PDB file of C-alpha atoms and ligand atoms in Angstrom:
ATOM      1  CA  MET N   1      -0.078   0.363   0.066  1.00  0.00           C
ATOM      2  CA  SER N   2       1.048   3.634  -0.806  1.00  0.00           C
ATOM      3  CA  PHE N   3       1.112   6.801   1.558  1.00  0.00           C
ATOM      4  CA  SER N   4      -1.673   9.319   1.372  1.00  0.00           C
ATOM      5  CA  ALA N   5       0.198  11.513   4.016  1.00  0.00           C
ATOM      6  CA  VAL N   6       3.521  12.123   5.289  1.00  0.00           C
ATOM      7  CA  ILE N   7       3.887  13.740   8.610  1.00  0.00           C
ATOM      8  CA  PHE N   8       6.912  15.742   9.727  1.00  0.00           C
ATOM      9  CA  ASP N   9       8.713  16.379  13.001  1.00  0.00           C
ATOM     10  CA  PHE N  10       9.843  20.338  13.065  1.00  0.00           C
ATOM     11  CA  PHE N  11      13.266  20.913  14.938  1.00  0.00           C
ATOM     12  CA  GLY N  12      16.088  18.845  13.548  1.00  0.00           C
ATOM     13  CA  THR N  13      14.094  17.404  10.933  1.00  0.00           C
ATOM     14  CA  LEU N  14      12.384  20.238   8.933  1.00  0.00           C
ATOM     15  CA  THR N  15      15.002  22.687  10.620  1.00  0.00           C
ATOM     16  CA  PRO N  16      19.102  22.001  11.280  1.00  0.00           C
ATOM     17  CA  SER N  17      19.856  20.556  14.500  1.00  0.00           C
ATOM     18  CA  THR N  18      20.844  23.475  17.265  1.00  0.00           C
ATOM     19  CA  PRO N  19      24.059  22.891  18.995  1.00  0.00           C
ATOM     20  CA  ALA N  20      24.248  22.966  22.534  1.00  0.00           C
ATOM     21  CA  GLY N  21      26.147  26.611  22.589  1.00  0.00           C
ATOM     22  CA  ILE N  22      23.584  28.385  21.000  1.00  0.00           C
ATOM     23  CA  TRP N  23      21.032  27.962  23.963  1.00  0.00           C
ATOM     24  CA  ASP N  24      23.361  29.987  26.026  1.00  0.00           C
ATOM     25  CA  GLU N  25      23.781  32.877  23.586  1.00  0.00           C
ATOM     26  CA  HIS N  26      19.934  32.699  23.338  1.00  0.00           C
ATOM     27  CA  ALA N  27      19.324  32.904  26.989  1.00  0.00           C
ATOM     28  CA  ALA N  28      21.630  35.513  27.913  1.00  0.00           C
ATOM     29  CA  ARG N  29      19.633  37.854  25.103  1.00  0.00           C
ATOM     30  CA  SER N  30      16.603  37.580  27.055  1.00  0.00           C
ATOM     31  CA  ALA N  31      17.972  37.618  30.299  1.00  0.00           C
ATOM     32  CA  SER N  32      19.932  40.822  29.905  1.00  0.00           C
ATOM     33  CA  PRO N  33      16.895  43.228  29.869  1.00  0.00           C
ATOM     34  CA  LEU N  34      15.578  41.323  33.199  1.00  0.00           C
ATOM     35  CA  GLY N  35      18.736  41.860  34.900  1.00  0.00           C
ATOM     36  CA  ILE N  36      19.190  38.116  35.707  1.00  0.00           C
ATOM     37  CA  PRO N  37      22.210  36.266  35.295  1.00  0.00           C
ATOM     38  CA  MET N  38      22.463  33.963  32.180  1.00  0.00           C
ATOM     39  CA  GLN N  39      22.940  30.850  33.802  1.00  0.00           C
ATOM     40  CA  GLN N  40      20.028  31.087  36.294  1.00  0.00           C
ATOM     41  CA  TRP N  41      17.866  32.452  33.091  1.00  0.00           C
ATOM     42  CA  ARG N  42      18.918  29.280  31.195  1.00  0.00           C
ATOM     43  CA  ARG N  43      17.708  27.002  34.403  1.00  0.00           C
ATOM     44  CA  ALA N  44      14.739  28.590  34.777  1.00  0.00           C
ATOM     45  CA  LEU N  45      14.150  27.890  30.760  1.00  0.00           C
ATOM     46  CA  ASP N  46      15.290  24.220  31.002  1.00  0.00           C
ATOM     47  CA  GLU N  47      13.402  23.305  33.850  1.00  0.00           C
ATOM     48  CA  SER N  48       9.950  25.152  32.881  1.00  0.00           C
ATOM     49  CA  PHE N  49      10.223  23.187  29.323  1.00  0.00           C
ATOM     50  CA  PRO N  50       7.469  20.366  30.236  1.00  0.00           C
ATOM     51  CA  GLU N  51       5.057  23.550  31.129  1.00  0.00           C
ATOM     52  CA  ARG N  52       6.115  25.703  28.356  1.00  0.00           C
ATOM     53  CA  ALA N  53       5.936  22.603  25.804  1.00  0.00           C
ATOM     54  CA  THR N  54       2.401  22.189  26.737  1.00  0.00           C
ATOM     55  CA  GLY N  55       1.071  25.800  27.327  1.00  0.00           C
ATOM     56  CA  ALA N  56       0.763  25.693  30.970  1.00  0.00           C
ATOM     57  CA  LEU N  57       2.485  29.372  31.585  1.00  0.00           C
ATOM     58  CA  GLY N  58       0.248  31.384  29.201  1.00  0.00           C
ATOM     59  CA  ASP N  59       1.514  33.431  26.229  1.00  0.00           C
ATOM     60  CA  LEU N  60       5.234  34.426  25.901  1.00  0.00           C
ATOM     61  CA  SER N  61       5.124  37.858  27.941  1.00  0.00           C
ATOM     62  CA  GLN N  62       3.030  35.767  30.770  1.00  0.00           C
ATOM     63  CA  THR N  63       5.738  33.023  30.451  1.00  0.00           C
ATOM     64  CA  ILE N  64       8.372  35.360  30.829  1.00  0.00           C
ATOM     65  CA  ARG N  65       6.814  37.014  33.623  1.00  0.00           C
ATOM     66  CA  THR N  66       6.274  33.878  35.560  1.00  0.00           C
ATOM     67  CA  LEU N  67       9.865  32.745  34.573  1.00  0.00           C
ATOM     68  CA  ALA N  68      11.394  36.091  36.085  1.00  0.00           C
ATOM     69  CA  GLN N  69       9.283  35.850  39.268  1.00  0.00           C
ATOM     70  CA  ARG N  70      11.045  32.369  39.832  1.00  0.00           C
ATOM     71  CA  CYS N  71      14.525  33.804  39.553  1.00  0.00           C
ATOM     72  CA  GLY N  72      13.314  36.136  42.078  1.00  0.00           C
ATOM     73  CA  ILE N  73      12.907  39.361  39.866  1.00  0.00           C
ATOM     74  CA  ASP N  74       9.511  41.282  39.468  1.00  0.00           C
ATOM     75  CA  PRO N  75      10.067  42.930  35.878  1.00  0.00           C
ATOM     76  CA  ASP N  76       8.871  46.427  35.023  1.00  0.00           C
ATOM     77  CA  ASP N  77       6.742  46.361  31.569  1.00  0.00           C
ATOM     78  CA  ASP N  78       9.558  48.034  29.807  1.00  0.00           C
ATOM     79  CA  ALA N  79      12.211  45.201  30.929  1.00  0.00           C
ATOM     80  CA  LEU N  80       8.960  42.413  30.211  1.00  0.00           C
ATOM     81  CA  ALA N  81       8.822  43.879  26.770  1.00  0.00           C
ATOM     82  CA  ALA N  82      12.226  43.632  26.138  1.00  0.00           C
ATOM     83  CA  ALA N  83      12.931  40.259  27.330  1.00  0.00           C
ATOM     84  CA  THR N  84       9.819  39.070  25.323  1.00  0.00           C
ATOM     85  CA  ALA N  85      11.236  40.594  22.350  1.00  0.00           C
ATOM     86  CA  ALA N  86      14.409  39.182  22.840  1.00  0.00           C
ATOM     87  CA  ARG N  87      13.237  35.765  23.479  1.00  0.00           C
ATOM     88  CA  LEU N  88      10.846  35.777  20.170  1.00  0.00           C
ATOM     89  CA  ALA N  89      13.984  37.126  18.250  1.00  0.00           C
ATOM     90  CA  SER N  90      16.176  34.253  19.276  1.00  0.00           C
ATOM     91  CA  GLN N  91      13.360  31.542  18.760  1.00  0.00           C
ATOM     92  CA  ARG N  92      12.747  32.648  15.507  1.00  0.00           C
ATOM     93  CA  GLU N  93      16.422  32.268  14.149  1.00  0.00           C
ATOM     94  CA  LEU N  94      15.922  28.930  14.769  1.00  0.00           C
ATOM     95  CA  PHE N  95      12.835  28.479  12.679  1.00  0.00           C
ATOM     96  CA  VAL N  96      15.096  28.511   9.424  1.00  0.00           C
ATOM     97  CA  PHE N  97      14.501  25.342   7.270  1.00  0.00           C
ATOM     98  CA  ARG N  98      17.092  22.724   5.942  1.00  0.00           C
ATOM     99  CA  ASP N  99      17.830  23.566   2.053  1.00  0.00           C
ATOM    100  CA  ASP N 100      16.147  21.021   0.341  1.00  0.00           C
ATOM    101  CA  ALA N 101      13.088  21.400   3.096  1.00  0.00           C
ATOM    102  CA  LEU N 102      10.563  23.391   0.774  1.00  0.00           C
ATOM    103  CA  ASP N 103      11.391  21.853  -2.196  1.00  0.00           C
ATOM    104  CA  ALA N 104      10.806  18.083  -0.681  1.00  0.00           C
ATOM    105  CA  LEU N 105       7.337  19.178   0.719  1.00  0.00           C
ATOM    106  CA  GLU N 106       6.549  20.631  -2.726  1.00  0.00           C
ATOM    107  CA  GLN N 107       7.436  17.515  -4.390  1.00  0.00           C
ATOM    108  CA  LEU N 108       5.375  15.245  -2.066  1.00  0.00           C
ATOM    109  CA  ARG N 109       2.224  17.589  -2.604  1.00  0.00           C
ATOM    110  CA  SER N 110       2.686  17.231  -6.271  1.00  0.00           C
ATOM    111  CA  ARG N 111       2.633  13.511  -6.003  1.00  0.00           C
ATOM    112  CA  GLY N 112      -0.832  14.129  -4.037  1.00  0.00           C
ATOM    113  CA  LEU N 113       0.367  13.681  -0.460  1.00  0.00           C
ATOM    114  CA  ARG N 114      -0.923  15.537   2.280  1.00  0.00           C
ATOM    115  CA  ILE N 115       1.469  16.957   4.735  1.00  0.00           C
ATOM    116  CA  GLY N 116       1.300  17.062   8.412  1.00  0.00           C
ATOM    117  CA  VAL N 117       3.868  18.826  10.767  1.00  0.00           C
ATOM    118  CA  LEU N 118       3.817  17.487  14.609  1.00  0.00           C
ATOM    119  CA  SER N 119       5.825  19.064  17.089  1.00  0.00           C
ATOM    120  CA  ASP N 120       6.854  19.938  20.731  1.00  0.00           C
ATOM    121  CA  CYS N 121       7.320  23.237  21.016  1.00  0.00           C
ATOM    122  CA  THR N 122       6.851  26.411  22.855  1.00  0.00           C
ATOM    123  CA  ILE N 123       4.420  29.300  22.228  1.00  0.00           C
ATOM    124  CA  GLU N 124       6.552  31.111  20.232  1.00  0.00           C
ATOM    125  CA  LEU N 125       6.395  28.779  17.242  1.00  0.00           C
ATOM    126  CA  ALA N 126       2.836  29.007  17.583  1.00  0.00           C
ATOM    127  CA  GLU N 127       2.876  32.455  17.617  1.00  0.00           C
ATOM    128  CA  THR N 128       5.290  32.733  14.256  1.00  0.00           C
ATOM    129  CA  TRP N 129       3.622  29.776  12.360  1.00  0.00           C
ATOM    130  CA  PRO N 130       1.571  31.734   9.926  1.00  0.00           C
ATOM    131  CA  THR N 131       4.423  33.606   8.718  1.00  0.00           C
ATOM    132  CA  LEU N 132       6.753  30.626   7.917  1.00  0.00           C
ATOM    133  CA  ALA N 133       7.404  29.571   4.431  1.00  0.00           C
ATOM    134  CA  ILE N 134       6.248  26.570   4.889  1.00  0.00           C
ATOM    135  CA  ALA N 135       3.175  26.824   6.258  1.00  0.00           C
ATOM    136  CA  PRO N 136       1.078  26.975   3.055  1.00  0.00           C
ATOM    137  CA  LEU N 137       2.521  23.592   2.355  1.00  0.00           C
ATOM    138  CA  VAL N 138       1.264  21.987   5.403  1.00  0.00           C
ATOM    139  CA  ASP N 139      -2.286  20.760   5.564  1.00  0.00           C
ATOM    140  CA  ALA N 140      -2.372  20.142   9.177  1.00  0.00           C
ATOM    141  CA  VAL N 141      -0.151  21.464  11.928  1.00  0.00           C
ATOM    142  CA  VAL N 142      -0.481  19.861  15.504  1.00  0.00           C
ATOM    143  CA  LEU N 143       1.895  21.928  18.139  1.00  0.00           C
ATOM    144  CA  SER N 144       2.184  20.498  21.736  1.00  0.00           C
ATOM    145  CA  CYS N 145       1.998  23.894  23.080  1.00  0.00           C
ATOM    146  CA  GLN N 146      -1.732  24.226  21.850  1.00  0.00           C
ATOM    147  CA  GLU N 147      -2.873  20.729  22.726  1.00  0.00           C
ATOM    148  CA  GLY N 148      -1.589  20.649  26.065  1.00  0.00           C
ATOM    149  CA  ARG N 149       0.292  17.139  25.396  1.00  0.00           C
ATOM    150  CA  ARG N 150       4.084  16.170  24.616  1.00  0.00           C
ATOM    151  CA  LYS N 151       5.176  13.240  22.447  1.00  0.00           C
ATOM    152  CA  PRO N 152       4.884  10.413  22.340  1.00  0.00           C
ATOM    153  CA  ASP N 153       1.422  11.087  23.777  1.00  0.00           C
ATOM    154  CA  PRO N 154      -0.641   8.548  21.579  1.00  0.00           C
ATOM    155  CA  GLU N 155      -3.404  11.337  21.165  1.00  0.00           C
ATOM    156  CA  LEU N 156      -1.081  13.609  19.143  1.00  0.00           C
ATOM    157  CA  PHE N 157      -0.490  11.115  16.703  1.00  0.00           C
ATOM    158  CA  ARG N 158      -4.062  10.020  16.328  1.00  0.00           C
ATOM    159  CA  GLN N 159      -5.088  14.166  16.288  1.00  0.00           C
ATOM    160  CA  VAL N 160      -2.761  15.000  13.329  1.00  0.00           C
ATOM    161  CA  ALA N 161      -3.846  11.737  11.404  1.00  0.00           C
ATOM    162  CA  ARG N 162      -7.386  12.989  11.829  1.00  0.00           C
ATOM    163  CA  GLU N 163      -6.753  17.010  10.863  1.00  0.00           C
ATOM    164  CA  LEU N 164      -5.323  14.978   7.556  1.00  0.00           C
ATOM    165  CA  GLU N 165      -8.320  12.927   7.102  1.00  0.00           C
ATOM    166  CA  THR N 166      -5.937   9.773   6.566  1.00  0.00           C
ATOM    167  CA  PRO N 167      -6.120   6.744   8.514  1.00  0.00           C
ATOM    168  CA  THR N 168      -2.578   6.524  10.680  1.00  0.00           C
ATOM    169  CA  SER N 169      -1.795   3.429   8.760  1.00  0.00           C
ATOM    170  CA  GLU N 170      -1.582   5.611   5.293  1.00  0.00           C
ATOM    171  CA  CYS N 171       0.835   7.862   6.953  1.00  0.00           C
ATOM    172  CA  LEU N 172       4.534   8.120   7.257  1.00  0.00           C
ATOM    173  CA  TYR N 173       6.023   9.519  10.030  1.00  0.00           C
ATOM    174  CA  VAL N 174       9.367  11.620   9.512  1.00  0.00           C
ATOM    175  CA  GLY N 175      11.699  12.515  12.868  1.00  0.00           C
ATOM    176  CA  ASP N 176      14.785  12.809  14.333  1.00  0.00           C
ATOM    177  CA  GLY N 177      13.636  10.890  17.032  1.00  0.00           C
ATOM    178  CA  GLY N 178      12.944  13.390  19.942  1.00  0.00           C
ATOM    179  CA  GLY N 179      10.552  12.674  22.256  1.00  0.00           C
ATOM    180  CA  ASN N 180      10.250   9.266  21.302  1.00  0.00           C
ATOM    181  CA  GLU N 181       8.320  10.571  18.392  1.00  0.00           C
ATOM    182  CA  LEU N 182       9.482   7.664  16.008  1.00  0.00           C
ATOM    183  CA  SER N 183       7.919   4.463  18.622  1.00  0.00           C
ATOM    184  CA  GLY N 184       4.761   6.653  19.149  1.00  0.00           C
ATOM    185  CA  ALA N 185       4.076   6.941  15.665  1.00  0.00           C
ATOM    186  CA  ALA N 186       4.686   3.215  15.261  1.00  0.00           C
ATOM    187  CA  GLY N 187       2.521   2.564  18.346  1.00  0.00           C
ATOM    188  CA  GLN N 188      -0.285   4.445  16.403  1.00  0.00           C
ATOM    189  CA  GLY N 189      -0.094   2.160  13.167  1.00  0.00           C
ATOM    190  CA  MET N 190       2.063   4.702  11.167  1.00  0.00           C
ATOM    191  CA  THR N 191       5.484   3.645   9.276  1.00  0.00           C
ATOM    192  CA  ALA N 192       8.268   5.719  10.999  1.00  0.00           C
ATOM    193  CA  VAL N 193      11.658   6.710   9.725  1.00  0.00           C
ATOM    194  CA  MET N 194      13.915   8.608  11.230  1.00  0.00           C
ATOM    195  CA  LEU N 195      15.761  11.374   9.697  1.00  0.00           C
ATOM    196  CA  ARG N 196      19.575  11.066  10.561  1.00  0.00           C
ATOM    197  CA  GLU N 197      20.967  14.111   8.717  1.00  0.00           C
ATOM    198  CA  SER N 198      25.079  14.711   8.696  1.00  0.00           C
ATOM    199  CA  ASP N 199      24.213  17.129  11.814  1.00  0.00           C
ATOM    200  CA  TRP N 200      22.092  14.757  13.736  1.00  0.00           C
ATOM    201  CA  ALA N 201      24.859  14.028  16.170  1.00  0.00           C
ATOM    202  CA  ASP N 202      24.856  18.023  17.281  1.00  0.00           C
ATOM    203  CA  ASN N 203      21.296  18.026  18.432  1.00  0.00           C
ATOM    204  CA  ASP N 204      20.594  17.969  22.220  1.00  0.00           C
ATOM    205  CA  ALA N 205      17.164  16.336  21.391  1.00  0.00           C
ATOM    206  CA  HIS N 206      15.033  15.495  24.328  1.00  0.00           C
ATOM    207  CA  ALA N 207      14.493  11.786  25.034  1.00  0.00           C
ATOM    208  CA  ARG N 208      15.896  10.689  21.777  1.00  0.00           C
ATOM    209  CA  GLU N 209      15.311   7.256  20.296  1.00  0.00           C
ATOM    210  CA  ASP N 210      19.492   6.636  19.633  1.00  0.00           C
ATOM    211  CA  SER N 211      18.691   2.866  19.280  1.00  0.00           C
ATOM    212  CA  TRP N 212      16.336   3.278  16.686  1.00  0.00           C
ATOM    213  CA  PRO N 213      16.434   0.264  14.687  1.00  0.00           C
ATOM    214  CA  GLY N 214      15.281   1.386  11.416  1.00  0.00           C
ATOM    215  CA  PRO N 215      14.107   2.341   9.006  1.00  0.00           C
ATOM    216  CA  PHE N 216      15.866   5.842   8.552  1.00  0.00           C
ATOM    217  CA  LEU N 217      16.953   8.207   5.872  1.00  0.00           C
ATOM    218  CA  THR N 218      19.883  10.803   5.722  1.00  0.00           C
ATOM    219  CA  THR N 219      18.401  13.949   3.631  1.00  0.00           C
ATOM    220  CA  LEU N 220      14.825  15.232   3.491  1.00  0.00           C
ATOM    221  CA  SER N 221      14.857  14.830  -0.345  1.00  0.00           C
ATOM    222  CA  ASN N 222      15.205  11.150   0.438  1.00  0.00           C
ATOM    223  CA  VAL N 223      11.991  10.929   1.680  1.00  0.00           C
ATOM    224  CA  VAL N 224      10.575  11.961  -1.725  1.00  0.00           C
ATOM    225  CA  SER N 225      12.491   9.045  -3.389  1.00  0.00           C
ATOM    226  CA  ALA N 226      11.272   6.649  -0.447  1.00  0.00           C
ATOM    227  CA  VAL N 227       7.537   7.148  -1.358  1.00  0.00           C
ATOM    228  CA  GLY N 228       8.204   7.370  -5.218  1.00  0.00           C
ATOM    229  CA  ASP N 229       7.602   4.742  -7.921  1.00  0.00           C
ATOM    230  CA  PRO N 230       8.807   2.379  -6.914  1.00  0.00           C
ATOM    231  CA  PRO N 231       8.710   3.233  -3.207  1.00  0.00           C
ATOM    232  CA  LEU N 232      11.599   2.437  -1.144  1.00  0.00           C
ATOM    233  CA  ILE N 233       9.254   2.286   2.053  1.00  0.00           C
ATOM    234  CA  THR N 234       5.677   1.243   1.889  1.00  0.00           C
ATOM    235  CA  ALA N 235       2.976   1.420   4.393  1.00  0.00           C
TER     236      ALA N 235
HETATM  237 MG1   MG X 301      13.073  16.679  16.696  1.00  0.00          MG
END
């Protein structure tokens, strides 16, 4: 059986891996207006990831205020606005796509496949999504911060398939393996494939399935040939 839809993870899959050093630099930019030491702010961000990724801390400004208060700072409006803007700007620098991402999505669509994105992410991606170059190419986007659930929650996989109006058995799931997403997708009847690009080792992804037994692909362009005629992977 051939596939009717391809569902992509976002970070480290459609985008390049983010090396660990970037997080310190980004944390410094939003810590500065708040007068909070970078390492303390970085820790507050890291420790709150489970809350932020499930939308538990509200919009970005509310999130920054809550985290600042946890660091013992009650920011005034100007400091809060500056830190919020700095955080949004630094996160948006991560929303840059691999060189072959747009072409791969366009080719998959031209073959009649529907496209989904399923991401464990925080509010910054949800607020930015409509402006991204890939947005018009994606038929269904499911973001953890809007759903209140993180991978590998089975409902996330079922939901993106529902929104694509496609049985999970006809979905190919492509991800770098963070959040046990490959097992999660396979557990709901999808065919799961690991994207293991040349920068794969640089990513400090959460709960990544490093021992995933396969299958795997090494570029996004290979996804197109994998579902081509004849397909290298079948549902
Ligand atoms: Mg990922």
